[in-house]
Tab-separated table of C-alpha atoms in Angstrom:
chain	number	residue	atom	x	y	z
A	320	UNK	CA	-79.347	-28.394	17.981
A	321	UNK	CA	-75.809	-27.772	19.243
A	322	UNK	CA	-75.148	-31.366	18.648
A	323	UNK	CA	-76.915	-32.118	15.459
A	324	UNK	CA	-74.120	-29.256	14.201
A	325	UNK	CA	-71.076	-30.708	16.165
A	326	UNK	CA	-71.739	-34.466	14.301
A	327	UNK	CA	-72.177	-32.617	10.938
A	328	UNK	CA	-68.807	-30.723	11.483
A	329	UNK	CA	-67.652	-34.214	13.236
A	330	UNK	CA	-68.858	-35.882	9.386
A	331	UNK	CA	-67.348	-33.584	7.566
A	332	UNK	CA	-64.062	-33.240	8.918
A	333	UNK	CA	-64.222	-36.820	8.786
A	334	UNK	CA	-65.442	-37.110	5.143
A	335	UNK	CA	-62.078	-34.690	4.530
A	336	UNK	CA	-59.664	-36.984	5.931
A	337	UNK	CA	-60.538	-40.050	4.161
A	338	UNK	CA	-61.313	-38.239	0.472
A	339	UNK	CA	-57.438	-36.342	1.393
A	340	UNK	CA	-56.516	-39.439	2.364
A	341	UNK	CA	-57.665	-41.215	-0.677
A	342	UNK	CA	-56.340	-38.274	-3.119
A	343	UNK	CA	-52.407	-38.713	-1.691
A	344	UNK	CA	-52.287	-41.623	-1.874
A	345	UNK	CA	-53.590	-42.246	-5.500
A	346	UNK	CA	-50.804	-39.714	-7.053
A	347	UNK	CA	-48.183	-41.093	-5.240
A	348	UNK	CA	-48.983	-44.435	-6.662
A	349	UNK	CA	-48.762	-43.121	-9.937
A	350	UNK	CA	-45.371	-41.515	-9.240
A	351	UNK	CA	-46.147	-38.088	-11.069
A	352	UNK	CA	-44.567	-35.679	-8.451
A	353	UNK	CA	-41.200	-38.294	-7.943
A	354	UNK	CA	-40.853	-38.273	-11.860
A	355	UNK	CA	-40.982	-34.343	-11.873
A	356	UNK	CA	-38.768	-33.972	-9.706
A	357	UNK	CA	-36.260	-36.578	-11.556
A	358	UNK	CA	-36.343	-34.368	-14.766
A	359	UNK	CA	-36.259	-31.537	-12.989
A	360	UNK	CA	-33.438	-32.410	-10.450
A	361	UNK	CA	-35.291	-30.270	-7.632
A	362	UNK	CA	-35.270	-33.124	-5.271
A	363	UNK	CA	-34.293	-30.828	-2.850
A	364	UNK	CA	-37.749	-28.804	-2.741
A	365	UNK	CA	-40.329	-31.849	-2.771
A	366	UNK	CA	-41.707	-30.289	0.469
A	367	UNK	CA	-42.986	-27.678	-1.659
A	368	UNK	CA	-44.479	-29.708	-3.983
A	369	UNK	CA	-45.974	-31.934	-1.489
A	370	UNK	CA	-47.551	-27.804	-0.247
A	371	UNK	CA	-48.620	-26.655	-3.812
A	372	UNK	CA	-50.981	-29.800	-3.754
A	373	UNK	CA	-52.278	-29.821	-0.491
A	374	UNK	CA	-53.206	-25.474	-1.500
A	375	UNK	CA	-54.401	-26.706	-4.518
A	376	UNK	CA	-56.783	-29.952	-3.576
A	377	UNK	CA	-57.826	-27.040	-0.369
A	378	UNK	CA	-58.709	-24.092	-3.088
A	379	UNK	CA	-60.098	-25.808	-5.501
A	380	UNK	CA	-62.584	-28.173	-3.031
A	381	UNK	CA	-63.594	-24.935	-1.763
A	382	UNK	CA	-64.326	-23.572	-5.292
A	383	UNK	CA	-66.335	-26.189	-6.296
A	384	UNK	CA	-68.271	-26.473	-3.328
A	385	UNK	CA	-68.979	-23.057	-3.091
A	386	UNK	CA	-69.705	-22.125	-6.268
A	387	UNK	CA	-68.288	-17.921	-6.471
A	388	UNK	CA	-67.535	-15.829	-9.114
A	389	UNK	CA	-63.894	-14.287	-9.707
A	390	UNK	CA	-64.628	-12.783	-12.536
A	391	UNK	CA	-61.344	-12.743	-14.336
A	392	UNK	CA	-60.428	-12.175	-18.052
A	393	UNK	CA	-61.239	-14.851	-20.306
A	394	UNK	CA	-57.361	-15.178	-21.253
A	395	UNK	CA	-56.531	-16.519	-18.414
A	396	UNK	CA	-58.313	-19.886	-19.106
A	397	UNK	CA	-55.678	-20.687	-21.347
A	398	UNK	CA	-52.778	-21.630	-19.214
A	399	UNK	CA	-55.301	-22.982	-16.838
A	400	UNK	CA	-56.247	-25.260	-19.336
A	401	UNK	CA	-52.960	-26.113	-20.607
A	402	UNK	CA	-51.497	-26.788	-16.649
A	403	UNK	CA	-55.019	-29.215	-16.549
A	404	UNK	CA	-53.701	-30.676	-19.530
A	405	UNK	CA	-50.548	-31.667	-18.841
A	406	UNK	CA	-50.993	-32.673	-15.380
A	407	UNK	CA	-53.825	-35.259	-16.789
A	408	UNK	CA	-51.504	-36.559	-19.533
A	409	UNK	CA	-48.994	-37.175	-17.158
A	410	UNK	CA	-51.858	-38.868	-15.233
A	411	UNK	CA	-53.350	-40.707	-18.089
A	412	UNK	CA	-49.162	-42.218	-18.782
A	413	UNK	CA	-48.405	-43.347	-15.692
A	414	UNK	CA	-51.390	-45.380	-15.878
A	415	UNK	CA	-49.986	-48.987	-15.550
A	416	UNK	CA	-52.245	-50.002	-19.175
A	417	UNK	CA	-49.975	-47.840	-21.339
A	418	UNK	CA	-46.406	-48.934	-19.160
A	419	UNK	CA	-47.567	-52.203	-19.177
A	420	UNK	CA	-49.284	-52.485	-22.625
A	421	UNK	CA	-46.074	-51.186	-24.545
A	422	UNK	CA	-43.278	-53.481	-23.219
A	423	UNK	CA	-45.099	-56.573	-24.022
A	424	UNK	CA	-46.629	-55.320	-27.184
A	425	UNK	CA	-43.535	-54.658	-28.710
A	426	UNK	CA	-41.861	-57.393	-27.578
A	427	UNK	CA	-44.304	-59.593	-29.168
A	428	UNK	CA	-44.673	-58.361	-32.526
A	429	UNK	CA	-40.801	-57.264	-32.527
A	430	UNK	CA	-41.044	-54.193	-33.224
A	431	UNK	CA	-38.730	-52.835	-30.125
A	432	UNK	CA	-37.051	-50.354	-32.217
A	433	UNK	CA	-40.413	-48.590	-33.110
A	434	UNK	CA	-41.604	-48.080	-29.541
A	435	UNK	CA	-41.601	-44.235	-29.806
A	436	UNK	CA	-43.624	-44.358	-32.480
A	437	UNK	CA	-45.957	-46.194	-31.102
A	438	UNK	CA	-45.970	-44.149	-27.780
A	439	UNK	CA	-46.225	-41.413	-29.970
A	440	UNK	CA	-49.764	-43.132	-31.437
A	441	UNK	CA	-51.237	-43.097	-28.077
A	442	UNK	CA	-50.315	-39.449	-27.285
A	443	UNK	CA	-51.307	-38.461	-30.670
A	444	UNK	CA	-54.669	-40.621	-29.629
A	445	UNK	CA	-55.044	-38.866	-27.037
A	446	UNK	CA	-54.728	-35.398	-28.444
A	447	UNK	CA	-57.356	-36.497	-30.932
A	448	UNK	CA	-59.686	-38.042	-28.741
A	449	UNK	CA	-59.886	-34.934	-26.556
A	450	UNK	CA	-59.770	-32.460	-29.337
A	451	UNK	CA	-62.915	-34.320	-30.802
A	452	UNK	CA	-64.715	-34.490	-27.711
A	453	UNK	CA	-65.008	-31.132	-27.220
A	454	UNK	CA	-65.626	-30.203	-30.470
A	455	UNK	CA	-67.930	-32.625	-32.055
A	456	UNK	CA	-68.924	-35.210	-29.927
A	457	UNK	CA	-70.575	-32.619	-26.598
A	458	UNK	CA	-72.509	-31.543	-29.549
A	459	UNK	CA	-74.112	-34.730	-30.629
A	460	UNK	CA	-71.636	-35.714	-33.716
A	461	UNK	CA	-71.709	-34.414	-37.038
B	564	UNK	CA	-7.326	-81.716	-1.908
B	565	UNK	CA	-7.063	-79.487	-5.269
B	566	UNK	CA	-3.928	-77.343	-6.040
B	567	UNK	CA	-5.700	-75.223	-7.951
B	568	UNK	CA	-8.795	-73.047	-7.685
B	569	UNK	CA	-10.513	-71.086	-10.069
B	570	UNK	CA	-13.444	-68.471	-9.602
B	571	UNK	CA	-15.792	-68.460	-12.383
B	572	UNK	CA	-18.858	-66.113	-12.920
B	573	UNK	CA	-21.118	-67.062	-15.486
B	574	UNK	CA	-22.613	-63.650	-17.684
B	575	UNK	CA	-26.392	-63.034	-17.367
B	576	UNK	CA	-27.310	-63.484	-20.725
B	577	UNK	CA	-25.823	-63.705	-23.999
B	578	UNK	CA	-26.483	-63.641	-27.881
B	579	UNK	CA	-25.377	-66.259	-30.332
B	580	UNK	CA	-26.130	-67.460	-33.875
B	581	UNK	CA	-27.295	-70.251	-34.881
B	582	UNK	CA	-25.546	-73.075	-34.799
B	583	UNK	CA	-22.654	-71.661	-33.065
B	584	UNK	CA	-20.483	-73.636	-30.712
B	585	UNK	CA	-20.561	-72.405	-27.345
B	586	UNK	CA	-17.159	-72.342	-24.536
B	587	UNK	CA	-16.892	-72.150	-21.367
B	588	UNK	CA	-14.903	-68.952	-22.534
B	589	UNK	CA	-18.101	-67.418	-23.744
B	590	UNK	CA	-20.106	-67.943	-21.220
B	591	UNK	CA	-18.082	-66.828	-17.618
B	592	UNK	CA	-15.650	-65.212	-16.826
B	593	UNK	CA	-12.783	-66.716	-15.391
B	594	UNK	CA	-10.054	-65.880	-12.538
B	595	UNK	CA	-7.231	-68.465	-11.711
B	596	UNK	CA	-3.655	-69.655	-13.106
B	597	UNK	CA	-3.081	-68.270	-16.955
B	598	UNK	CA	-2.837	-71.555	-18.973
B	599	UNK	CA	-5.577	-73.268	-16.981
B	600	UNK	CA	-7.760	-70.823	-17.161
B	601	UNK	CA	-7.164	-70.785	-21.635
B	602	UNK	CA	-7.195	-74.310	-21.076
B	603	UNK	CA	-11.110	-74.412	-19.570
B	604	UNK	CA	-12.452	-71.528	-21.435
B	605	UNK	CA	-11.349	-73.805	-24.802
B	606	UNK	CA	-13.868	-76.278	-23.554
B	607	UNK	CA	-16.982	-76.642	-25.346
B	608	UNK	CA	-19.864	-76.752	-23.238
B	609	UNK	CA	-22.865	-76.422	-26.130
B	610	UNK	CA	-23.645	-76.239	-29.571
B	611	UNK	CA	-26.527	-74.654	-30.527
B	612	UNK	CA	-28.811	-77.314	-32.355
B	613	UNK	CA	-32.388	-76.808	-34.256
B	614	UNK	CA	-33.812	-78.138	-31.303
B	615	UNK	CA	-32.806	-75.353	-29.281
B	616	UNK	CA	-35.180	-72.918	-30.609
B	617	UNK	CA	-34.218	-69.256	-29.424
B	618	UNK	CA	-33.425	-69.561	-25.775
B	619	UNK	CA	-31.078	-72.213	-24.114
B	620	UNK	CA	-30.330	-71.963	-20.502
B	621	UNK	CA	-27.085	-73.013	-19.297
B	622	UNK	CA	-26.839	-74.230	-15.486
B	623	UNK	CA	-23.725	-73.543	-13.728
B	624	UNK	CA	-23.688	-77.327	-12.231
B	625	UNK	CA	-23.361	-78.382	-16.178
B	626	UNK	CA	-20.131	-75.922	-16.373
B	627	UNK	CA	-18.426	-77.508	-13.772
B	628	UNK	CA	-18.887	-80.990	-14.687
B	629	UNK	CA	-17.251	-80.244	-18.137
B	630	UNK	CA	-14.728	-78.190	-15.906
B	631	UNK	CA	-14.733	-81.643	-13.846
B	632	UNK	CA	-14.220	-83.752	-16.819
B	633	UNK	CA	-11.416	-82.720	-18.094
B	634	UNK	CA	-9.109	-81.029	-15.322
B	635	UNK	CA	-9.119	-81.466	-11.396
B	636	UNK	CA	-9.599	-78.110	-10.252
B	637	UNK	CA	-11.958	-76.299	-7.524
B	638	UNK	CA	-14.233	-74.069	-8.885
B	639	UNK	CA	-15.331	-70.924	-6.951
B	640	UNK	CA	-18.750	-69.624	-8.114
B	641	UNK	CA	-19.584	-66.159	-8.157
B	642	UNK	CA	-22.375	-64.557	-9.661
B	643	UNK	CA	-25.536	-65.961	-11.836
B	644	UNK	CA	-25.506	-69.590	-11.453
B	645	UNK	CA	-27.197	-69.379	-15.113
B	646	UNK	CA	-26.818	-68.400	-18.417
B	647	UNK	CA	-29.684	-67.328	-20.909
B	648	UNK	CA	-28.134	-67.891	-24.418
B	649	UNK	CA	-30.766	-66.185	-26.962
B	650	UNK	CA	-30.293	-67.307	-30.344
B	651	UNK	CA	-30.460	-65.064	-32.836
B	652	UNK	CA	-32.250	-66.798	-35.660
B	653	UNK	CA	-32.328	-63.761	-38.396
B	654	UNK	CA	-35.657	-62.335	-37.678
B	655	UNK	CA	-38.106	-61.103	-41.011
B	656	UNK	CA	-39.685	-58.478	-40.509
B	657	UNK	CA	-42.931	-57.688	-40.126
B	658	UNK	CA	-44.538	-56.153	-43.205
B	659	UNK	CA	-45.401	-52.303	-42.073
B	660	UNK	CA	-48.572	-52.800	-43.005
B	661	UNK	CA	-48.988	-54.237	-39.552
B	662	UNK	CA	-47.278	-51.602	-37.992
B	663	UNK	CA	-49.504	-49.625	-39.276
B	664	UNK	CA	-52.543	-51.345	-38.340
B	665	UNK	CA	-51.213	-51.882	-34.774
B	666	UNK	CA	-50.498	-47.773	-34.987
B	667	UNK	CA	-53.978	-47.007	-36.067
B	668	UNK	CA	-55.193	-49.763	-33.296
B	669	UNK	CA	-53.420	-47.799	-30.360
B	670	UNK	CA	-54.254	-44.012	-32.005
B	671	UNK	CA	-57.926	-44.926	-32.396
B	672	UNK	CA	-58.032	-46.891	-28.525
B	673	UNK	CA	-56.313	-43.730	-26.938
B	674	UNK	CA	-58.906	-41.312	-28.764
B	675	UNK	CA	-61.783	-43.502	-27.477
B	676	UNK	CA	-59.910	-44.115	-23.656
B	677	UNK	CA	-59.786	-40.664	-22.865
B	678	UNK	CA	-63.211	-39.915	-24.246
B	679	UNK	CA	-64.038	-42.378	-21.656
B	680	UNK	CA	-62.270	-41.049	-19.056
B	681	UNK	CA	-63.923	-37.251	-19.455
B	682	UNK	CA	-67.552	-38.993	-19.494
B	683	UNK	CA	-66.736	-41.066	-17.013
B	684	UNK	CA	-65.409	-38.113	-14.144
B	685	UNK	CA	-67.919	-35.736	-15.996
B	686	UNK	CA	-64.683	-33.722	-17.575
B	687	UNK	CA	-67.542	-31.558	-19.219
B	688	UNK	CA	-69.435	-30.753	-16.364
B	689	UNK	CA	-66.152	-29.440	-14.148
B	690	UNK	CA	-64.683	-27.248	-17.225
B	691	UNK	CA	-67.909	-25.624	-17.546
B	692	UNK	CA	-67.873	-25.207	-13.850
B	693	UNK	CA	-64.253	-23.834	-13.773
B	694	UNK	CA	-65.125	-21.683	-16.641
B	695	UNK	CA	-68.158	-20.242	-14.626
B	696	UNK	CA	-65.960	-19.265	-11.724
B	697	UNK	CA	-62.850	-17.734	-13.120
B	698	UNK	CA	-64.945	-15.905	-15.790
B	699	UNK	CA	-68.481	-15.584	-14.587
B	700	UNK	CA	-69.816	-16.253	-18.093
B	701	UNK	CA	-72.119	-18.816	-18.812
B	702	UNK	CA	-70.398	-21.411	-21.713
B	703	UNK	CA	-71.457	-24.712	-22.411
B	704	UNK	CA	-68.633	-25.395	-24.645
B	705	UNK	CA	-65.647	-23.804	-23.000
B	706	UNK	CA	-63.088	-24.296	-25.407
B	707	UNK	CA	-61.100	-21.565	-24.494
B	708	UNK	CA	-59.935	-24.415	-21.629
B	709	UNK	CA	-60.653	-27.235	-23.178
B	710	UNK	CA	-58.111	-26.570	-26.262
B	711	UNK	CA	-55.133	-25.881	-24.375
B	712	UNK	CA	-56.077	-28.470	-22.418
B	713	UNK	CA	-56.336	-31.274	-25.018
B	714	UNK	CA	-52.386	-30.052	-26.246
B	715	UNK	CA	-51.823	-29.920	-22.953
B	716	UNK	CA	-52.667	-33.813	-22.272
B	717	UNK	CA	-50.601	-34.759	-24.917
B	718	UNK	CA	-47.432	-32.487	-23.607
B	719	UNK	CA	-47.777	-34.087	-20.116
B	720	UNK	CA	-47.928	-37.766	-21.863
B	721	UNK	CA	-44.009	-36.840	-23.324
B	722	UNK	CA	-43.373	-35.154	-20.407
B	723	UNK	CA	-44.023	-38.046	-18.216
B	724	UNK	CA	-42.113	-40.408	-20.673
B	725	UNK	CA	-39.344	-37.378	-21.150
B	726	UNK	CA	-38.514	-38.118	-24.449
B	727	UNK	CA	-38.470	-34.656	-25.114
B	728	UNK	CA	-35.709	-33.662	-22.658
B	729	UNK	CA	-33.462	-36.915	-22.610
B	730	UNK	CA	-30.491	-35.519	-24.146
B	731	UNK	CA	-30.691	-32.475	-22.023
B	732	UNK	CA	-31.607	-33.323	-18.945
B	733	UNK	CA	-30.337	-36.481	-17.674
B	734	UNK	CA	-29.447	-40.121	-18.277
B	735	UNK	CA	-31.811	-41.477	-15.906
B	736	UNK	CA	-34.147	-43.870	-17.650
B	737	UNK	CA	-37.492	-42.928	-18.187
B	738	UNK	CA	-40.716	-45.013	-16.995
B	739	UNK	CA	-40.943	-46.745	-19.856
B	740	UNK	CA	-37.284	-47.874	-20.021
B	741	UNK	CA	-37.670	-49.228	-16.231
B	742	UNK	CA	-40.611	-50.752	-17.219
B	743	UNK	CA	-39.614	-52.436	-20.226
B	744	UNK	CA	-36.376	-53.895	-17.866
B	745	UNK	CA	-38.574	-55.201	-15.356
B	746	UNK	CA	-40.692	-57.211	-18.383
B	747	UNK	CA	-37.468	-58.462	-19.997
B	748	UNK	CA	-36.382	-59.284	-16.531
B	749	UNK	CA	-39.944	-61.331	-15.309
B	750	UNK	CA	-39.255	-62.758	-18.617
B	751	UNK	CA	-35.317	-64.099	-17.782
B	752	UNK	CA	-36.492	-65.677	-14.940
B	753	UNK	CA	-39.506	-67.195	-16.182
B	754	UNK	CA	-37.118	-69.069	-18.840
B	755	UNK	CA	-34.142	-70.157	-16.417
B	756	UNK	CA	-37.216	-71.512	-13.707
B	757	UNK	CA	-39.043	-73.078	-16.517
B	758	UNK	CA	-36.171	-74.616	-18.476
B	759	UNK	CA	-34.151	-75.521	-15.230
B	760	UNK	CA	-37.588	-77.703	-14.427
B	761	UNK	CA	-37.648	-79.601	-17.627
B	762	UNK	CA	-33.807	-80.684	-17.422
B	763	UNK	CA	-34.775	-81.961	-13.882
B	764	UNK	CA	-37.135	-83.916	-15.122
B	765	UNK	CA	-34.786	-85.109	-18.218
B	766	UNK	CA	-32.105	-86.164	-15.801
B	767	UNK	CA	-34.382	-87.958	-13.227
C-alpha cells in the first residue's frame, strides 16, 4: 500500500517535471516574454516574469485539476478574457508561419510597402475567426 | 615590389538602372594616394547589359584585375569580397485587385487557423471550465470571456509586432523587421554562391 502511493507520487512528480519542462521551453522558443520585455525596457525584472509564470502554470494546473468554485462576480471575466487574449495573439504571431509567410510573400508579389496591411489582414483574420467561433459556429452555423 | 598600396572595400549591395555603367568608384570604397585613388575609381568595371537581368554579382578578384590592368598597385582588401548590384528595371505594379485577393486570402486563412487552433486544444471546453470556476455558473457559451478575448488576440498580434508603440517606445526593430533581414539576407547569399558558381564554370 505504502508503496503503490510512493510510485504514484514518484509518477506524478515525474509527470510535472517533464509537462514544466515541456511548457518553458515552448514559450521561450517563441520569444514572447524577451519581446515584452524589449517594448517594455524592464529587462531588469525578467526574474519576475520568469515567477509570474511559474505562479501562473502552478495555479491554474491546480484549478483545472481540481475543479473548485470561487465564486466571483461575473465582471471579472472580462479582463481575464482580454489578458487570455492577448497573451494567445502574441502566441499565435510569433508562430514562425506568419514571420515566415510575410517576408517571402511580399517579396514575391512586390508588394513590400503594403506589409502592414497585410499583417493587419491576418490580425483582422484572426479577430474574425474567433469572434465567429464563439458566436455562430459552437452553435452549429446559421 | 609596389610603391603604392591601396585598401579597397567593396559595398554589400547596391542599386543601379538599367543600362548604367558601373566604376570601380561605385562599387568600393577606396583608401590610398589622392590621384590614384580618382584614377581607379574612373575605371569601368561593368555595364549593365539585357542579359544581366536584375541581379549581377561582382567578385572582388574581377576588381583587382581591372585595378591590375591598368596601374601597378597593391590592393588591400577589406570587407565583402562581393558586390550584389540589383537592377532596378522600373517595376509595374500589380493591379490591386490582387492585393486584394491576396488580402482576402490571408483574412479568410487567419479566421479559419485560429478556428483550428481552439478545436484543436478544445478552447471551448477550458473557457467553459474557467467560467465555471471563477463564477460558479453553468454557461455553455461564455462570451463574457470569450469576447474580450477574441479583441484581445488581435491586441496581442500588434503587440507582438509593436506597430502600435514604434514611435514611442523604441527603435529596436520588431520581429517582423528581423525577420524580413534575415530572408533578404539568406537571399544575398544564395545569389553571390550561386552566381559565383556559374562564372567558375564560365572561366574553366
Amino acid at each position: 500500500m505504502n508503496a503503490q502511493i510512493i510510485l504514484v507520487m514518484i509518477i506524478g512528480f515525474a509527470e510535472g517535471i517533464a509537462v514544466g519542462a515541456g511548457f518553458v521551453a515552448f514559450l521561450s522558443v517563441l520569444g514572447i516574454i524577451p519581446r515584452l520585455t524589449q517594448i517594455t525596457k524592464t529587462r531588469h525584472l525578467i526574474r519576475y516574469y520568469e515567477w509570474a509564470i511559474i505562479v501562473g502554470a502552478v495555479i491554474a494546473s491546480w484549478l483545472s485539476l481540481r475543479n473548485p468554485v470561487l465564486g466571483l462576480p461575473r465582471a471579472i471575466m472580462v479582463p481575464i478574457g482580454l489578458g487570455a487574449g492577448v497573451f494567445i495573439g502574441m502566441l499565435a504571431a510569433a508562430l514562425t508561419e506568419v514571420l515566415n509567410v510575410l517576408p517571402i510573400l511580399t517579396k514575391r508579389i512586390g508588394f513590400i510597402d503594403k506589409i502592414l496591411l497585410l499583417l493587419m489582414a491576418i490580425v483582422l483574420g484572426k479577430v474574425f475567426g474567433s469572434l465567429f467561433h464563439w458566436t455562430i459556429f459552437v452553435d452549429g452555423g446559421f | 615590389m609596389p610603391a603604392d598600396m591601396i585598401y579597397l572595400r567593396l559595398k554589400q549591395k547596391i542599386r543601379v538602372r538599367p543600362g548604367a555603367e558601373l566604376t570601380i568608384g561605385d562599387l568600393a570604397q577606396l583608401i590610398g594616394e589622392d590621384e590614384l585613388c580618382k584614377k581607379i575609381e574612373k575605371i569601368i568595371i561593368h555595364r549593365i547589359n539585357k542579359k544581366d537581368k536584375n541581379l549581377v554579382v561582382i567578385d572582388v578578384m574581377k576588381v583587382i584585375k581591372a585595378i591590375q590592368n591598368t596601374s601597378y598597385v597593391e590592393v588591400q582588401i577589406i570587407g565583402p569580397t562581393q558586390t550584389i548590384i540589383e537592377v532596378q528595371i522600373s517595376k509595374k505594379n500589380l493591379a490591386p485587385v490582387y492585393f486584394v485577393f491576396i488580402w482576402l486570402l490571408l483574412f479568410i486563412g487567419a479566421a479559419l487557423a485560429i478556428m483550428n487552433f481552439h478545436e484543436d486544444v478544445s478552447m471551448r471546453e477550458v473557457h467553459q471550465q474557467i467560467y465555471k470556476i471563477v463564477t460558479g455558473i453553468d454557461n455553455p457559451k461564455p462570451l463574457l470571456l470569450q469576447i474580450p478575448y477574441s479583441f484581445g488576440l488581435g491586441f496581442g498580434m500588434i503587440l507582438f509586432f509593436n506597430h502600435l508603440f514604434k514611435k514611442r517606445f523604441n527603435e529596436e526593430p520588431s520581429p517582423l523587421e528581423v525577420e524580413m533581414f534575415n530572408y533578404q539576407q539568406d537571399l544575398d547569399q544564395y545569389v553571390i554562391v550561386h552566381e559565383k558558381q556559374e562564372d567558375g564554370t564560365k572561366d574553366s
